[in-house]
Amino acid sequence: MSILFYRRPDYVDKAPGYLNDSACQRYVDRTKGSKHKAPIELSFDNILNNRTLPPTTLGDFMDYLMYVAHDAEPLQFYLWYLDYCKRFDALPADAKALSPEWHFDAANASPAGWPFASDNKDIASTAFDVTPAAPPAPVRSFSRLGQYPAQAPQISAHNHARSVSRGGSEYDGDFPTLPKSGDDEGLTALPKREMNEDEAKNYVSRSAQAHQSAMGGGDGLKWSGFTIQPLRPEVTRIISHYLLQSSPRELNLAYTTRAATLHALQHTTHPSAFQPVMTLVETQLRHQSHPNFIRWSICNGNAPKIFFVRTMGIAHTILGFVIAILLTLSRASRWWRIFAAPIWFLGIATLVAAYKGLCVVLHSNHTRNLKPWEDPASSYAAFTDDPSNVHAGVNPGSSTPFNVDGTLNMSTKGSDSIELEKEGRSSTPSYTDYTTDSYVFGENNAGYIHEPWVEGYKKKGVLRKVFETSVKVQDQTVRVLQDRIARMAQVWAGIWTIVLTVVFVALPKGNFY
C-alpha cells in the first residue's frame, strides 16, 4: 500500500529563537520519529562527499540554503571546520602541542573561573591575555567531525554506524543519542553550574570589544602567549566572521554557547574548542536542513510551473464532470458517459502529482526546470530587454554546467569532469571548493540580492517562468522517487476515475434534450 501513500521527507520547521540544545533535540526527535526519510543514497554524508548528481549535489545544497532557506552560514562554517580539522591534524607534533585539546568540564565552564569575573584588568587583556592553565585532566579524546582522509575523501554511512564521540553526542547510525546533563536535555554535556543569560551577554560583549581592539591594534591587548599557536590568525578571522554578534555571517547561537566557545578559543586553537558550536551546527544540518533540501529537490518544477499544472489539473477534472453531467441529462446512451473517464484520469493524476511538487509533463522526460540562479537567461535579462540571444548555443561565461537548450555544456568541462560523469559521480564543486579564503570569509550572504539573476528573474514574464528552460534530472535516486510519486498519482487517478465512471453510468437518463 506504500505506493498509494508515498510521501516525501517531512518538512522540519526551523525552531524559533537561538540555536540551542532544545532546538537541536527537537530536530533529532522529529527526524528520528518520522517514517518518511531520505534514502541512504541521498544521505547527508553522500552529498558532502560529492557522491550525488544534480539536483542533489553539495553545490545544490549550498544554493538551497543560500537562496531558498536563507540559512547558509551553518553549512559554510561546517565545511570550513572539516577542512580546518584536516589541516590541524597534518601539523607537526610540536606545533600541535602549542594548542592543547580543550575540555568543556566544570572547571573551564564555571562562571567563577571565567575572565569576566574579574574587573581589575582592562577588557582586552581580560579577554585574551590569559595565563596558560595547567594541562586538563585526561578525558575521552576529541573526535574530528566528519574528517576526510588525505587520499580519498569519504564519509560513508558505515563510518557513522559505529558509536563515535562527537562533542558530547554519541552517534549510533544516522541519529545521535543525546546525553543529559543534570535534569536538562542537550547535545553537549555542560556542567550543572552554567552562566545565566546576563553573565553570558556580559562575556560576549567583552569578547567582542577585545576582538575589535585586537583587530585594530589596541594597546591593551597582549598576545604574547597565543600568537605562536598554529592557525591563530585564521581562528581570529573565523571569530570575527561567524561567532561575534553582528559579524557578517553570524551564527544564530545562544549566549551561553557563544561565550563558552569564545572562552575556549582564548586558550587554544585546537578544533575541540569549537565543540559546542559544531555539535549544534551539525545536528541542525543533518536533521533540519538536509531533510528539507531533499524534499525540495524532488520537486521538478518552479512555483509558477506547479501553480499552472495544478490549475490545469483542476480544469480537466471539472471538464470531466461537465461532460458526464451533460451526457447524463441528455437522451444519449449511458455508455457515452465513459468518455469523461480519460479527462478525469488526466486531471486527477496531474492534480495529485502537482500536490507533491511534481509536474507530470516534465517528469515524462525526466527533466526539471532550471533554478533562477542556474538559468543564464535570468542573468542576461538584467542587462538587456531581449535576452533571446542567449538561447543560441552555449552561454559564455556562465557558471551553470548546462547549455540553454537543456543539454550538458561539455565544452566547459575538463576531461576529469567528463570521466566522473561517466562513472556516475558528480563533477560539481566538492567541499574543498567551499573552504577557500575568498569563500569562507566572504561578505554577508544577504548580498546575493545584488547578483544579476535576481533582477533578471524579476523582469521575466509569467509565461516565460511557466515555460522555463528544462534540463535532465541526473541523479538516479531522485528519478526513482519522482517515479513513485507519478505512479501514486496514476493509481489514485485510476481509482477515482473508476468510481466516478461507475456512478455516472449507473444514473438514469435525464432526457432533457
Short mmCIF file of C-alpha atoms in Angstrom, two decimals:
data_model
loop_
_atom_site.label_atom_id
_atom_site.label_comp_id
_atom_site.label_asym_id
_atom_site.label_seq_id
_atom_site.Cartn_x
_atom_site.Cartn_y
_atom_site.Cartn_z
CA MET A 1 0.00 0.00 0.00
CA SER A 2 3.02 2.33 0.17
CA ILE A 3 2.54 3.26 -3.47
CA LEU A 4 -0.80 4.84 -2.53
CA PHE A 5 0.60 6.88 0.33
CA TYR A 6 4.16 7.76 -0.64
CA ARG A 7 5.34 10.97 0.96
CA ARG A 8 8.49 12.99 0.59
CA PRO A 9 10.66 13.52 3.70
CA ASP A 10 8.70 15.52 6.23
CA TYR A 11 9.33 19.23 6.36
CA VAL A 12 11.14 20.22 9.55
CA ASP A 13 10.25 23.68 10.77
CA LYS A 14 13.06 25.86 12.00
CA ALA A 15 12.91 26.32 15.75
CA PRO A 16 12.23 29.90 16.84
CA GLY A 17 14.91 31.81 18.67
CA TYR A 18 18.54 30.82 19.07
CA LEU A 19 20.10 27.54 18.02
CA ASN A 20 20.46 25.69 21.31
CA ASP A 21 20.27 22.21 22.81
CA SER A 22 16.48 22.08 22.99
CA ALA A 23 16.10 23.17 19.37
CA CYS A 24 18.53 20.51 18.16
CA GLN A 25 16.87 17.87 20.33
CA ARG A 26 13.61 18.78 18.65
CA TYR A 27 15.17 18.33 15.20
CA VAL A 28 16.54 14.92 16.15
CA ASP A 29 13.25 13.75 17.65
CA ARG A 30 11.33 14.96 14.61
CA THR A 31 13.51 13.18 12.04
CA LYS A 32 14.12 10.06 14.11
CA GLY A 33 10.40 9.56 14.66
CA SER A 34 9.47 10.23 11.05
CA LYS A 35 8.51 7.36 8.77
CA HIS A 36 9.40 9.38 5.71
CA LYS A 37 13.16 9.74 5.47
CA ALA A 38 15.59 10.46 2.68
CA PRO A 39 17.08 7.31 1.08
CA ILE A 40 20.62 6.40 2.05
CA GLU A 41 21.82 7.30 -1.46
CA LEU A 42 20.89 10.91 -0.75
CA SER A 43 22.25 10.95 2.79
CA PHE A 44 23.98 13.97 4.23
CA ASP A 45 27.35 12.21 4.07
CA ASN A 46 26.97 11.22 0.42
CA ILE A 47 26.09 14.78 -0.52
CA LEU A 48 29.12 16.07 1.39
CA ASN A 49 31.36 13.52 -0.34
CA ASN A 50 30.06 14.57 -3.77
CA ARG A 51 28.57 11.15 -4.41
CA THR A 52 25.33 12.53 -5.79
CA LEU A 53 24.34 14.17 -9.05
CA PRO A 54 22.23 17.25 -9.81
CA PRO A 55 19.88 18.34 -8.40
CA THR A 56 21.24 16.98 -5.09
CA THR A 57 24.93 17.87 -5.16
CA LEU A 58 26.78 19.80 -2.47
CA GLY A 59 26.57 22.88 -4.69
CA ASP A 60 22.80 22.44 -4.95
CA PHE A 61 22.61 22.06 -1.17
CA MET A 62 24.54 25.29 -0.71
CA ASP A 63 22.35 27.09 -3.26
CA TYR A 64 19.22 25.89 -1.49
CA LEU A 65 20.43 27.17 1.87
CA MET A 66 21.60 30.43 0.32
CA TYR A 67 18.66 31.33 -1.93
CA VAL A 68 15.69 29.39 -0.55
CA ALA A 69 16.19 28.70 3.16
CA HIS A 70 18.37 31.82 3.69
CA ASP A 71 20.45 29.89 6.22
CA ALA A 72 23.76 29.04 4.54
CA GLU A 73 26.01 30.12 7.41
CA PRO A 74 25.91 26.75 9.27
CA LEU A 75 26.99 24.81 6.18
CA GLN A 76 29.70 27.34 5.30
CA PHE A 77 31.07 27.13 8.83
CA TYR A 78 30.76 23.35 8.89
CA LEU A 79 32.72 22.87 5.66
CA TRP A 80 35.43 25.20 6.88
CA TYR A 81 35.63 23.22 10.11
CA LEU A 82 36.10 19.90 8.29
CA ASP A 83 38.97 21.39 6.34
CA TYR A 84 40.38 23.00 9.48
CA CYS A 85 40.43 19.66 11.33
CA LYS A 86 42.25 18.07 8.43
CA ARG A 87 44.87 20.82 8.29
CA PHE A 88 45.32 20.93 12.06
CA ASP A 89 45.84 17.17 12.17
CA ALA A 90 48.53 17.48 9.49
CA LEU A 91 50.58 19.91 11.60
CA PRO A 92 53.85 18.72 13.18
CA ALA A 93 53.55 17.37 16.70
CA ASP A 94 55.48 20.29 18.22
CA ALA A 95 53.09 22.78 16.59
CA LYS A 96 50.02 20.95 17.78
CA ALA A 97 51.45 20.84 21.28
CA LEU A 98 51.13 24.63 21.43
CA SER A 99 47.35 24.28 21.15
CA PRO A 100 46.26 21.63 23.64
CA GLU A 101 42.89 19.96 23.43
CA TRP A 102 40.17 21.84 25.27
CA HIS A 103 37.75 20.09 27.59
CA PHE A 104 34.43 21.67 28.45
CA ASP A 105 34.42 20.46 32.04
CA ALA A 106 33.14 22.15 35.17
CA ALA A 107 36.43 23.89 35.89
CA ASN A 108 36.64 25.54 32.48
CA ALA A 109 32.97 26.38 32.12
CA SER A 110 32.29 27.71 35.63
CA PRO A 111 31.45 31.43 35.62
CA ALA A 112 33.61 31.98 38.70
CA GLY A 113 36.68 30.90 36.78
CA TRP A 114 35.96 32.92 33.67
CA PRO A 115 37.85 36.12 32.82
CA PHE A 116 34.84 38.44 33.10
CA ALA A 117 34.56 37.61 36.81
CA SER A 118 37.49 39.93 37.50
CA ASP A 119 37.16 43.64 36.83
CA ASN A 120 40.74 44.57 37.75
CA LYS A 121 42.08 44.19 34.20
CA ASP A 122 41.25 46.14 31.12
CA ILE A 123 38.77 44.47 28.77
CA ALA A 124 41.29 43.48 26.11
CA SER A 125 43.74 41.78 28.41
CA THR A 126 40.89 40.24 30.40
CA ALA A 127 39.51 38.52 27.32
CA PHE A 128 42.74 37.46 25.66
CA ASP A 129 45.85 37.70 27.85
CA VAL A 130 45.32 34.61 29.98
CA THR A 131 47.97 32.74 31.89
CA PRO A 132 48.23 29.25 30.39
CA ALA A 133 46.32 26.85 32.58
CA ALA A 134 47.57 23.53 33.83
CA PRO A 135 47.02 20.60 31.50
CA PRO A 136 43.42 19.42 31.78
CA ALA A 137 42.57 16.08 33.29
CA PRO A 138 42.60 13.27 30.75
CA VAL A 139 39.16 12.61 29.31
CA ARG A 140 37.91 10.98 26.14
CA SER A 141 39.81 12.13 23.08
CA PHE A 142 38.36 14.65 20.66
CA SER A 143 36.93 13.10 17.53
CA ARG A 144 37.10 15.28 14.43
CA LEU A 145 33.66 15.66 12.97
CA GLY A 146 33.50 14.06 9.56
CA GLN A 147 37.22 14.46 8.87
CA TYR A 148 38.20 13.49 5.36
CA PRO A 149 41.11 11.10 4.80
CA ALA A 150 44.01 12.57 2.89
CA GLN A 151 43.83 10.19 -0.07
CA ALA A 152 40.16 9.62 -0.78
CA PRO A 153 37.60 11.85 0.90
CA GLN A 154 34.96 9.55 2.25
CA ILE A 155 32.24 9.82 4.86
CA SER A 156 30.24 6.69 4.38
CA ALA A 157 27.20 5.56 6.27
CA HIS A 158 29.32 2.74 7.67
CA ASN A 159 31.56 5.25 9.38
CA HIS A 160 28.56 6.51 11.29
CA ALA A 161 27.19 3.07 12.09
CA ARG A 162 29.60 2.74 14.96
CA SER A 163 29.23 4.89 18.04
CA VAL A 164 31.54 7.86 17.66
CA SER A 165 32.00 10.52 20.27
CA ARG A 166 31.09 13.85 18.72
CA GLY A 167 31.23 16.78 21.02
CA GLY A 168 29.18 15.22 23.79
CA SER A 169 26.85 13.25 21.49
CA GLU A 170 27.09 9.53 20.88
CA TYR A 171 26.21 8.83 17.28
CA ASP A 172 24.75 5.40 16.59
CA GLY A 173 23.82 5.01 12.96
CA ASP A 174 22.15 8.06 11.49
CA PHE A 175 20.83 9.57 14.70
CA PRO A 176 22.63 10.65 17.87
CA THR A 177 21.52 9.60 21.31
CA LEU A 178 21.82 12.81 23.23
CA PRO A 179 23.06 12.69 26.81
CA LYS A 180 21.51 14.59 29.66
CA SER A 181 23.30 16.97 31.97
CA GLY A 182 21.51 17.02 35.27
CA ASP A 183 17.82 17.43 34.56
CA ASP A 184 18.30 19.17 31.24
CA GLU A 185 18.39 17.56 27.83
CA GLY A 186 21.14 18.67 25.49
CA LEU A 187 23.68 17.83 22.89
CA THR A 188 26.65 18.97 24.95
CA ALA A 189 27.24 17.63 28.43
CA LEU A 190 27.70 21.01 30.09
CA PRO A 191 28.25 21.32 33.84
CA LYS A 192 25.35 21.80 36.17
CA ARG A 193 26.52 25.28 37.11
CA GLU A 194 26.17 27.36 33.94
CA MET A 195 26.22 31.08 33.26
CA ASN A 196 22.94 32.84 33.33
CA GLU A 197 21.93 34.94 30.34
CA ASP A 198 23.18 38.25 31.79
CA GLU A 199 26.60 36.79 32.54
CA ALA A 200 26.82 35.30 29.05
CA LYS A 201 25.84 38.60 27.42
CA ASN A 202 28.45 40.39 29.50
CA TYR A 203 31.14 37.93 28.48
CA VAL A 204 30.25 38.00 24.78
CA SER A 205 30.23 41.80 24.86
CA ARG A 206 33.66 41.88 26.46
CA SER A 207 35.00 39.36 23.94
CA ALA A 208 33.65 41.41 21.06
CA GLN A 209 35.28 44.58 22.36
CA ALA A 210 38.53 42.74 22.92
CA HIS A 211 38.42 41.31 19.42
CA GLN A 212 37.86 44.76 17.93
CA SER A 213 40.78 46.03 19.97
CA ALA A 214 42.89 43.17 18.64
CA MET A 215 41.97 43.81 15.04
CA GLY A 216 42.68 47.49 15.50
CA GLY A 217 45.93 47.01 17.35
CA GLY A 218 44.66 48.22 20.72
CA ASP A 219 47.31 48.97 23.33
CA GLY A 220 45.55 46.92 25.96
CA LEU A 221 45.86 43.62 24.13
CA LYS A 222 48.75 41.30 24.97
CA TRP A 223 49.08 38.46 22.50
CA SER A 224 52.45 37.15 23.64
CA GLY A 225 51.14 33.86 24.97
CA PHE A 226 49.00 32.95 21.99
CA THR A 227 50.34 34.35 18.72
CA ILE A 228 52.66 31.37 18.42
CA GLN A 229 49.75 28.97 18.39
CA PRO A 230 49.19 27.39 14.97
CA LEU A 231 46.43 28.83 12.78
CA ARG A 232 45.71 31.61 15.29
CA PRO A 233 45.15 34.34 12.61
CA GLU A 234 42.65 32.12 10.84
CA VAL A 235 40.77 31.40 14.06
CA THR A 236 40.66 35.12 14.76
CA ARG A 237 39.08 35.74 11.37
CA ILE A 238 36.54 32.96 11.97
CA ILE A 239 35.59 34.60 15.25
CA SER A 240 35.03 37.92 13.51
CA HIS A 241 33.01 36.34 10.66
CA TYR A 242 30.87 33.72 12.40
CA LEU A 243 30.98 33.88 16.20
CA LEU A 244 30.80 37.50 17.28
CA GLN A 245 27.50 39.30 17.37
CA SER A 246 26.75 41.41 14.28
CA SER A 247 29.50 39.64 12.36
CA PRO A 248 28.99 39.25 8.57
CA ARG A 249 27.93 35.60 8.85
CA GLU A 250 26.90 35.41 12.46
CA LEU A 251 25.70 32.00 13.59
CA ASN A 252 22.41 32.14 15.48
CA LEU A 253 23.87 30.86 18.74
CA ALA A 254 22.65 31.20 22.30
CA TYR A 255 24.71 33.49 24.51
CA THR A 256 25.99 30.64 26.67
CA THR A 257 27.18 28.64 23.66
CA ARG A 258 28.83 31.68 22.12
CA ALA A 259 30.56 32.60 25.38
CA ALA A 260 31.77 29.04 26.04
CA THR A 261 33.32 28.84 22.57
CA LEU A 262 34.95 32.26 22.75
CA HIS A 263 36.38 31.39 26.15
CA ALA A 264 37.88 28.17 24.78
CA LEU A 265 39.34 29.94 21.76
CA GLN A 266 41.17 32.38 24.02
CA HIS A 267 43.26 29.47 25.26
CA THR A 268 43.73 27.22 22.25
CA THR A 269 43.23 26.85 18.52
CA HIS A 270 42.61 23.12 18.85
CA PRO A 271 39.47 22.00 16.93
CA SER A 272 37.95 20.83 20.20
CA ALA A 273 37.47 24.48 21.16
CA PHE A 274 34.64 24.63 18.63
CA GLN A 275 32.85 21.67 20.23
CA PRO A 276 29.70 23.50 21.49
CA VAL A 277 29.14 25.20 18.14
CA MET A 278 29.87 22.18 15.99
CA THR A 279 27.55 19.91 17.95
CA LEU A 280 24.65 22.26 17.32
CA VAL A 281 25.55 23.14 13.73
CA GLU A 282 25.99 19.55 12.61
CA THR A 283 22.74 18.47 14.23
CA GLN A 284 20.84 21.28 12.51
CA LEU A 285 22.36 20.41 9.14
CA ARG A 286 21.65 16.69 9.44
CA HIS A 287 18.18 16.83 10.93
CA GLN A 288 16.67 20.08 9.69
CA SER A 289 18.44 21.49 6.64
CA HIS A 290 19.16 18.18 4.89
CA PRO A 291 15.62 16.67 5.04
CA ASN A 292 14.14 19.94 3.81
CA PHE A 293 16.67 20.07 0.97
CA ILE A 294 15.82 16.55 -0.21
CA ARG A 295 12.11 17.33 -0.03
CA TRP A 296 12.68 20.47 -2.11
CA SER A 297 14.95 18.71 -4.64
CA ILE A 298 12.32 16.10 -5.51
CA CYS A 299 10.13 18.85 -6.98
CA ASN A 300 10.90 19.24 -10.67
CA GLY A 301 9.05 22.47 -11.38
CA ASN A 302 9.34 26.04 -10.20
CA ALA A 303 6.49 27.71 -8.31
CA PRO A 304 4.76 29.25 -11.38
CA LYS A 305 5.01 25.94 -13.21
CA ILE A 306 3.47 23.94 -10.35
CA PHE A 307 0.68 26.51 -9.95
CA PHE A 308 -0.04 26.26 -13.67
CA VAL A 309 -0.08 22.46 -13.54
CA ARG A 310 -2.41 22.44 -10.54
CA THR A 311 -4.75 24.79 -12.37
CA MET A 312 -4.74 22.52 -15.41
CA GLY A 313 -5.47 19.51 -13.20
CA ILE A 314 -8.44 21.24 -11.61
CA ALA A 315 -9.67 22.41 -15.02
CA HIS A 316 -9.51 18.90 -16.50
CA THR A 317 -11.29 17.42 -13.50
CA ILE A 318 -14.09 19.99 -13.78
CA LEU A 319 -14.29 19.42 -17.52
CA GLY A 320 -14.77 15.70 -16.89
CA PHE A 321 -17.71 16.46 -14.59
CA VAL A 322 -19.25 18.83 -17.16
CA ILE A 323 -19.05 16.18 -19.89
CA ALA A 324 -20.51 13.48 -17.63
CA ILE A 325 -23.35 15.71 -16.41
CA LEU A 326 -24.30 16.89 -19.90
CA LEU A 327 -24.37 13.33 -21.22
CA THR A 328 -26.40 12.19 -18.20
CA LEU A 329 -29.04 14.86 -18.75
CA SER A 330 -29.32 14.08 -22.48
CA ARG A 331 -31.08 11.26 -24.32
CA ALA A 332 -27.72 9.76 -25.40
CA SER A 333 -26.85 6.24 -24.39
CA ARG A 334 -25.39 6.00 -20.91
CA TRP A 335 -22.24 4.37 -22.32
CA TRP A 336 -21.27 7.68 -23.89
CA ARG A 337 -20.55 8.91 -20.35
CA ILE A 338 -17.44 6.74 -20.32
CA PHE A 339 -15.76 9.41 -22.46
CA ALA A 340 -15.47 11.57 -19.34
CA ALA A 341 -13.12 8.97 -17.81
CA PRO A 342 -9.93 9.94 -19.70
CA ILE A 343 -10.46 13.59 -18.80
CA TRP A 344 -10.94 12.68 -15.15
CA PHE A 345 -7.87 10.45 -15.13
CA LEU A 346 -5.65 13.13 -16.65
CA GLY A 347 -6.94 15.85 -14.33
CA ILE A 348 -6.75 13.85 -11.10
CA ALA A 349 -3.32 12.39 -11.88
CA THR A 350 -1.96 15.84 -12.69
CA LEU A 351 -3.50 17.33 -9.56
CA VAL A 352 -2.17 14.64 -7.18
CA ALA A 353 1.34 14.82 -8.65
CA ALA A 354 1.34 18.63 -8.50
CA TYR A 355 0.32 18.44 -4.86
CA LYS A 356 3.65 16.64 -4.30
CA GLY A 357 5.52 19.28 -6.30
CA LEU A 358 5.83 17.17 -9.47
CA CYS A 359 4.97 18.31 -12.98
CA VAL A 360 3.90 15.24 -14.95
CA VAL A 361 4.85 16.87 -18.25
CA LEU A 362 8.45 17.44 -17.13
CA HIS A 363 8.55 14.03 -15.47
CA SER A 364 7.62 12.26 -18.70
CA ASN A 365 11.11 13.19 -19.96
CA HIS A 366 12.80 13.10 -16.52
CA THR A 367 13.58 16.80 -16.72
CA ARG A 368 13.34 19.69 -14.30
CA ASN A 369 13.13 23.45 -14.55
CA LEU A 370 16.35 25.36 -14.20
CA LYS A 371 16.57 27.29 -10.98
CA PRO A 372 16.67 31.07 -11.45
CA TRP A 373 20.33 31.22 -10.38
CA GLU A 374 21.19 28.45 -12.87
CA ASP A 375 19.43 29.99 -15.85
CA PRO A 376 21.73 32.20 -17.97
CA ALA A 377 18.70 33.99 -19.39
CA SER A 378 17.90 35.35 -15.92
CA SER A 379 21.35 36.88 -15.63
CA TYR A 380 21.38 38.39 -19.08
CA ALA A 381 17.85 39.74 -18.77
CA ALA A 382 19.24 42.16 -16.22
CA PHE A 383 21.29 43.83 -18.95
CA THR A 384 19.07 43.52 -22.00
CA ASP A 385 15.37 43.64 -22.75
CA ASP A 386 15.76 40.90 -25.33
CA PRO A 387 17.70 38.01 -23.83
CA SER A 388 16.79 35.71 -26.71
CA ASN A 389 20.34 35.92 -27.98
CA VAL A 390 21.45 33.64 -25.16
CA HIS A 391 19.24 30.86 -26.48
CA ALA A 392 21.64 30.07 -29.27
CA GLY A 393 24.40 27.75 -28.22
CA VAL A 394 26.42 27.90 -25.04
CA ASN A 395 26.08 30.81 -22.69
CA PRO A 396 29.57 32.35 -22.50
CA GLY A 397 30.93 32.75 -19.03
CA SER A 398 28.01 31.04 -17.36
CA SER A 399 28.70 29.09 -14.19
CA THR A 400 25.95 26.61 -14.95
CA PRO A 401 27.08 23.25 -16.43
CA PHE A 402 24.16 23.27 -18.89
CA ASN A 403 23.54 24.67 -22.30
CA VAL A 404 20.41 26.78 -22.54
CA ASP A 405 18.75 24.08 -24.67
CA GLY A 406 18.87 21.76 -21.66
CA THR A 407 21.86 19.63 -22.64
CA LEU A 408 25.10 19.37 -20.71
CA ASN A 409 27.65 22.01 -21.61
CA MET A 410 30.54 19.66 -22.28
CA SER A 411 32.70 22.42 -23.76
CA THR A 412 33.17 23.91 -20.30
CA LYS A 413 34.19 20.61 -18.71
CA GLY A 414 37.63 19.16 -18.48
CA SER A 415 38.44 15.54 -19.21
CA ASP A 416 38.39 14.73 -15.48
CA SER A 417 34.83 16.03 -15.14
CA ILE A 418 33.64 14.03 -18.13
CA GLU A 419 35.18 10.86 -16.70
CA LEU A 420 33.48 11.47 -13.36
CA GLU A 421 30.09 11.75 -15.04
CA LYS A 422 30.71 8.55 -16.96
CA GLU A 423 31.31 6.85 -13.61
CA GLY A 424 28.06 8.25 -12.28
CA ARG A 425 29.68 10.72 -9.90
CA SER A 426 29.22 14.46 -9.71
CA SER A 427 31.65 16.83 -11.40
CA THR A 428 30.29 19.80 -9.46
CA PRO A 429 32.44 21.57 -6.84
CA SER A 430 33.40 19.48 -3.82
CA TYR A 431 33.60 20.63 -0.23
CA THR A 432 37.19 21.85 -0.76
CA ASP A 433 35.90 24.47 -3.19
CA TYR A 434 33.94 25.99 -0.31
CA THR A 435 36.93 26.25 2.03
CA THR A 436 38.97 28.86 0.21
CA ASP A 437 39.59 32.16 1.97
CA SER A 438 37.59 34.08 -0.61
CA TYR A 439 34.53 31.95 0.11
CA VAL A 440 34.83 31.30 3.85
CA PHE A 441 35.49 34.96 4.64
CA GLY A 442 33.14 36.43 2.10
CA GLU A 443 30.54 39.12 2.59
CA ASN A 444 27.16 38.77 4.24
CA ASN A 445 25.09 36.11 2.48
CA ALA A 446 22.23 38.55 2.03
CA GLY A 447 24.39 40.22 -0.59
CA TYR A 448 23.12 37.73 -3.19
CA ILE A 449 20.20 40.11 -3.86
CA HIS A 450 22.66 42.14 -5.94
CA GLU A 451 23.53 39.22 -8.21
CA PRO A 452 22.42 39.76 -11.83
CA TRP A 453 19.98 36.84 -11.92
CA VAL A 454 17.81 38.36 -9.16
CA GLU A 455 16.93 41.43 -11.20
CA GLY A 456 16.76 39.36 -14.38
CA TYR A 457 14.26 36.92 -12.90
CA LYS A 458 12.06 39.77 -11.74
CA LYS A 459 11.91 41.05 -15.32
CA LYS A 460 10.78 37.70 -16.67
CA GLY A 461 7.15 37.42 -17.65
CA VAL A 462 4.84 34.87 -16.07
CA LEU A 463 4.63 32.75 -19.24
CA ARG A 464 8.41 32.62 -19.52
CA LYS A 465 8.60 31.43 -15.91
CA VAL A 466 5.94 28.77 -16.55
CA PHE A 467 7.73 27.51 -19.65
CA GLU A 468 11.18 27.80 -18.14
CA THR A 469 14.18 26.06 -19.64
CA SER A 470 14.45 22.45 -18.50
CA VAL A 471 17.39 20.08 -18.05
CA LYS A 472 17.72 16.39 -17.28
CA VAL A 473 17.46 15.06 -13.74
CA GLN A 474 20.80 13.30 -13.49
CA ASP A 475 20.57 11.64 -10.09
CA GLN A 476 19.01 8.19 -10.42
CA THR A 477 17.70 8.12 -6.85
CA VAL A 478 15.79 11.36 -7.41
CA ARG A 479 14.31 9.86 -10.56
CA VAL A 480 13.15 6.81 -8.62
CA LEU A 481 11.46 8.99 -6.00
CA GLN A 482 9.77 11.01 -8.73
CA ASP A 483 8.63 7.78 -10.40
CA ARG A 484 6.99 6.69 -7.15
CA ILE A 485 5.09 9.97 -6.94
CA ALA A 486 3.99 9.64 -10.57
CA ARG A 487 2.82 6.04 -10.08
CA MET A 488 0.99 7.02 -6.89
CA ALA A 489 -0.79 9.80 -8.78
CA GLN A 490 -1.77 7.38 -11.56
CA VAL A 491 -3.11 4.80 -9.11
CA TRP A 492 -5.21 7.34 -7.23
CA ALA A 493 -6.42 8.79 -10.52
CA GLY A 494 -7.40 5.31 -11.71
CA ILE A 495 -9.31 4.55 -8.50
CA TRP A 496 -11.28 7.79 -8.54
CA THR A 497 -11.90 7.58 -12.29
CA ILE A 498 -13.41 4.11 -11.95
CA VAL A 499 -15.62 5.19 -9.05
CA LEU A 500 -16.88 8.31 -10.82
CA THR A 501 -17.46 6.48 -14.10
CA VAL A 502 -19.46 3.70 -12.44
CA VAL A 503 -21.58 6.24 -10.56
CA PHE A 504 -22.42 8.31 -13.65
CA VAL A 505 -23.04 5.30 -15.91
CA ALA A 506 -25.45 3.91 -13.32
CA LEU A 507 -27.55 7.09 -13.28
CA PRO A 508 -30.73 7.09 -15.41
CA LYS A 509 -31.11 9.32 -18.45
CA GLY A 510 -32.36 12.84 -17.98
CA ASN A 511 -33.98 13.03 -21.44
CA PHE A 512 -33.93 16.85 -21.29
CA TYR A 513 -32.57 17.22 -24.81
#
